Amino acid sequence: MNQDEIRDELVSSAQRWARTAIDAYLEEAADQDFAVHHMAVAVEHLAKACLASVTLTLLATPKPSVQDLLVLGGQEDKVETGRAGLRTIGGAEAVTRLAQVGKGEVPAQLAALRDARNGITHMGWGRPSDECRDLLAAGVAYIDSLLPNLAKEPDWFWESHYEVCKGLVEKTMSELKLRYAAKIRRAQATFAKKTERLSGSEKTAVVASLSAAP
């Protein structure tokens, strides 16, 4: 597997984890631990994608094994376990290395997001639930700062969650309004998908029948 493929797989993985984090945040009741945990994983994977876009060797641990070096050097076929056995740096080191090569703007709460993820992963507890929004906002802001290095735009990365993520970072909406707006957009998307094969008149009839319901 070459440099571009590893970078793209990491970007795709970061997208999945990030969107799942926002889904968990928007649940009723919100699953705060899953939201924080998944956002921290997304940050780590996107940070590693940026490092991989520079050179795969930036993913190596301080004392890499010969097998690790072979995989990162494009010789995966010479390693019995292949990429599955690859050991790379952690999220904190990935952020540090990116800063050293001048990539990414590190929010103040990013370290707290990572600490909360570690607490949830290893001991089953994280930060108080009222800190969840700030932690997620730090993750979103950092991800958005990395995307230009990968020639990607935030609206592409977040897709249907783009407006929610803007609200998290800009803090222009209360949490209640943020969730309400997200529910409206989700309902609109669901309606559009379920009625995409209907004619205009058929859609009008569906809306009329739903409006008449108690």
Tab-separated table of C-alpha atoms in Angstrom, residues 32-195:
chain	number	residue	atom	x	y	z
A	32	GLN	CA	-21.541	12.217	25.702
A	33	ASP	CA	-18.860	9.550	26.200
A	34	PHE	CA	-19.230	8.138	22.687
A	35	ALA	CA	-19.243	11.631	21.197
A	36	VAL	CA	-16.004	12.627	22.937
A	37	HIS	CA	-14.279	9.289	22.384
A	38	HIS	CA	-15.096	9.147	18.677
A	39	MET	CA	-14.126	12.774	18.055
A	40	ALA	CA	-10.712	12.177	19.636
A	41	VAL	CA	-10.177	9.134	17.404
A	42	ALA	CA	-11.156	11.218	14.367
A	43	VAL	CA	-8.625	13.902	15.335
A	44	GLU	CA	-5.856	11.309	15.678
A	45	HIS	CA	-6.612	9.690	12.323
A	46	LEU	CA	-6.776	12.989	10.445
A	47	ALA	CA	-3.558	14.176	12.087
A	48	LYS	CA	-1.882	10.973	10.923
A	49	ALA	CA	-3.320	11.488	7.435
A	50	CYS	CA	-1.604	14.891	7.316
A	51	LEU	CA	1.669	13.366	8.462
A	52	ALA	CA	1.328	10.631	5.853
A	53	SER	CA	0.785	13.281	3.178
A	54	VAL	CA	4.254	14.620	3.990
A	55	THR	CA	6.041	11.279	4.414
A	56	LEU	CA	5.034	7.951	5.952
A	57	THR	CA	8.135	7.903	8.122
A	58	LEU	CA	6.568	10.649	10.276
A	59	LEU	CA	4.184	7.963	11.564
A	60	ALA	CA	7.034	5.868	12.976
A	61	THR	CA	7.506	5.494	16.728
A	62	PRO	CA	10.781	6.768	18.268
A	63	LYS	CA	12.109	3.195	18.232
A	64	PRO	CA	10.444	1.506	15.247
A	65	SER	CA	10.903	-2.185	14.555
A	66	VAL	CA	12.333	-3.435	11.279
A	67	GLN	CA	8.816	-4.610	10.376
A	68	ASP	CA	7.408	-1.133	11.016
A	69	LEU	CA	10.061	0.442	8.800
A	70	LEU	CA	9.405	-2.049	6.020
A	71	VAL	CA	5.664	-1.315	6.038
A	72	LEU	CA	6.182	2.462	6.163
A	73	GLY	CA	8.792	2.150	3.432
A	74	GLY	CA	6.326	0.514	1.061
A	75	GLN	CA	7.564	-3.057	1.582
A	76	GLU	CA	4.442	-4.397	3.293
A	77	ASP	CA	4.620	-7.632	1.282
A	78	LYS	CA	7.849	-8.528	3.113
A	79	VAL	CA	6.162	-8.471	6.540
A	80	GLU	CA	4.148	-11.502	7.597
A	81	THR	CA	1.500	-9.528	9.469
A	82	GLY	CA	1.424	-6.741	6.885
A	83	ARG	CA	-0.022	-3.423	7.933
A	84	ALA	CA	-2.106	-5.085	10.680
A	85	GLY	CA	0.963	-5.319	12.915
A	86	LEU	CA	2.184	-1.771	12.284
A	87	ARG	CA	2.882	0.335	15.379
A	88	THR	CA	2.670	4.088	14.978
A	89	ILE	CA	2.821	7.166	17.195
A	90	GLY	CA	-0.129	8.175	19.358
A	91	GLY	CA	-2.449	11.115	18.909
A	92	ALA	CA	-0.491	13.513	21.127
A	93	GLU	CA	2.734	12.906	19.244
A	94	ALA	CA	0.940	13.224	15.895
A	95	VAL	CA	-0.296	16.699	16.888
A	96	THR	CA	3.183	17.651	18.141
A	97	ARG	CA	4.860	16.547	14.916
A	98	LEU	CA	2.335	18.430	12.805
A	99	ALA	CA	3.031	21.578	14.787
A	100	GLN	CA	6.748	21.078	14.162
A	101	VAL	CA	6.181	21.005	10.403
A	102	GLY	CA	3.845	24.015	10.587
A	103	LYS	CA	0.489	22.305	10.083
A	104	GLY	CA	-2.695	22.737	12.101
A	105	GLU	CA	-3.891	25.237	14.706
A	106	VAL	CA	-4.105	23.550	18.105
A	107	PRO	CA	-7.121	24.685	20.210
A	108	ALA	CA	-6.645	25.038	23.966
A	109	GLN	CA	-9.078	22.204	24.708
A	110	LEU	CA	-7.540	19.660	22.324
A	111	ALA	CA	-5.395	18.070	25.040
A	112	ALA	CA	-8.475	17.836	27.282
A	113	LEU	CA	-10.348	16.054	24.476
A	114	ARG	CA	-7.535	13.514	24.209
A	115	ASP	CA	-7.368	13.069	28.004
A	116	ALA	CA	-11.124	12.492	28.124
A	117	ARG	CA	-10.838	9.859	25.386
A	118	ASN	CA	-8.127	8.073	27.339
A	119	GLY	CA	-10.203	8.149	30.511
A	120	ILE	CA	-13.214	6.684	28.710
A	121	THR	CA	-11.128	4.029	26.937
A	122	HIS	CA	-9.088	2.816	29.875
A	123	MET	CA	-11.199	3.496	32.956
A	124	GLY	CA	-14.743	4.058	31.718
A	125	TRP	CA	-15.015	7.710	32.636
A	126	GLY	CA	-14.307	11.011	30.946
A	127	ARG	CA	-15.070	14.672	31.628
A	128	PRO	CA	-18.347	16.062	33.038
A	129	SER	CA	-21.118	16.064	30.434
A	130	ASP	CA	-21.395	19.871	30.507
A	131	GLU	CA	-17.880	20.024	29.004
A	132	CYS	CA	-18.817	17.870	26.032
A	133	ARG	CA	-19.653	20.719	23.676
A	134	ASP	CA	-16.351	22.531	24.276
A	135	LEU	CA	-14.380	19.319	23.778
A	136	LEU	CA	-16.189	18.546	20.531
A	137	ALA	CA	-15.695	22.118	19.340
A	138	ALA	CA	-11.950	21.767	19.909
A	139	GLY	CA	-11.916	18.605	17.811
A	140	VAL	CA	-13.935	20.201	15.018
A	141	ALA	CA	-11.750	23.319	14.957
A	142	TYR	CA	-8.552	21.287	14.785
A	143	ILE	CA	-9.896	19.045	12.028
A	144	ASP	CA	-10.995	22.090	10.010
A	145	SER	CA	-7.512	23.594	10.366
A	146	LEU	CA	-5.950	20.418	8.936
A	147	LEU	CA	-8.254	19.947	5.947
A	148	PRO	CA	-6.562	22.547	3.671
A	149	ASN	CA	-3.339	20.526	3.964
A	150	LEU	CA	-5.233	17.608	2.435
A	151	ALA	CA	-6.943	19.734	-0.247
A	152	LYS	CA	-10.329	19.124	1.420
A	153	GLU	CA	-13.114	21.484	2.511
A	154	PRO	CA	-15.068	21.316	5.794
A	155	ASP	CA	-18.435	20.968	4.036
A	156	TRP	CA	-17.076	17.927	2.170
A	157	PHE	CA	-15.700	16.349	5.349
A	158	TRP	CA	-18.741	16.920	7.573
A	159	GLU	CA	-21.482	16.664	4.889
A	160	SER	CA	-24.880	16.823	6.633
A	161	HIS	CA	-23.218	17.707	9.950
A	162	TYR	CA	-21.494	20.798	8.563
A	163	GLU	CA	-23.941	23.345	10.031
A	164	VAL	CA	-23.927	21.618	13.418
A	165	CYS	CA	-20.141	21.731	13.497
A	166	LYS	CA	-20.114	25.419	12.548
A	167	GLY	CA	-22.479	26.093	15.432
A	168	LEU	CA	-20.290	24.130	17.845
A	169	VAL	CA	-17.210	26.141	16.981
A	170	GLU	CA	-18.771	29.591	16.565
A	171	LYS	CA	-21.011	29.219	19.650
A	172	THR	CA	-23.652	31.427	18.020
A	173	MET	CA	-26.480	29.094	19.044
A	174	SER	CA	-27.555	27.610	22.335
A	175	GLU	CA	-27.318	23.834	22.661
A	176	LEU	CA	-31.115	23.561	22.492
A	177	LYS	CA	-31.317	25.536	19.235
A	178	LEU	CA	-28.362	23.622	17.813
A	179	ARG	CA	-30.092	20.302	18.401
A	180	TYR	CA	-33.424	21.605	17.093
A	181	ALA	CA	-31.851	22.876	13.857
A	182	ALA	CA	-30.056	19.553	13.422
A	183	LYS	CA	-33.334	17.644	13.815
A	184	ILE	CA	-34.997	19.825	11.174
A	185	ARG	CA	-32.160	19.208	8.696
A	186	ARG	CA	-32.236	15.476	9.414
A	187	ALA	CA	-36.002	15.358	8.880
A	188	GLN	CA	-35.663	17.262	5.594
A	189	ALA	CA	-32.955	14.887	4.384
A	190	THR	CA	-35.039	11.846	5.359
A	191	PHE	CA	-38.127	13.207	3.602
A	192	ALA	CA	-36.142	13.991	0.451
A	193	LYS	CA	-34.656	10.501	0.364
A	194	LYS	CA	-37.946	8.695	0.950
A	195	THR	CA	-39.854	10.744	-1.636
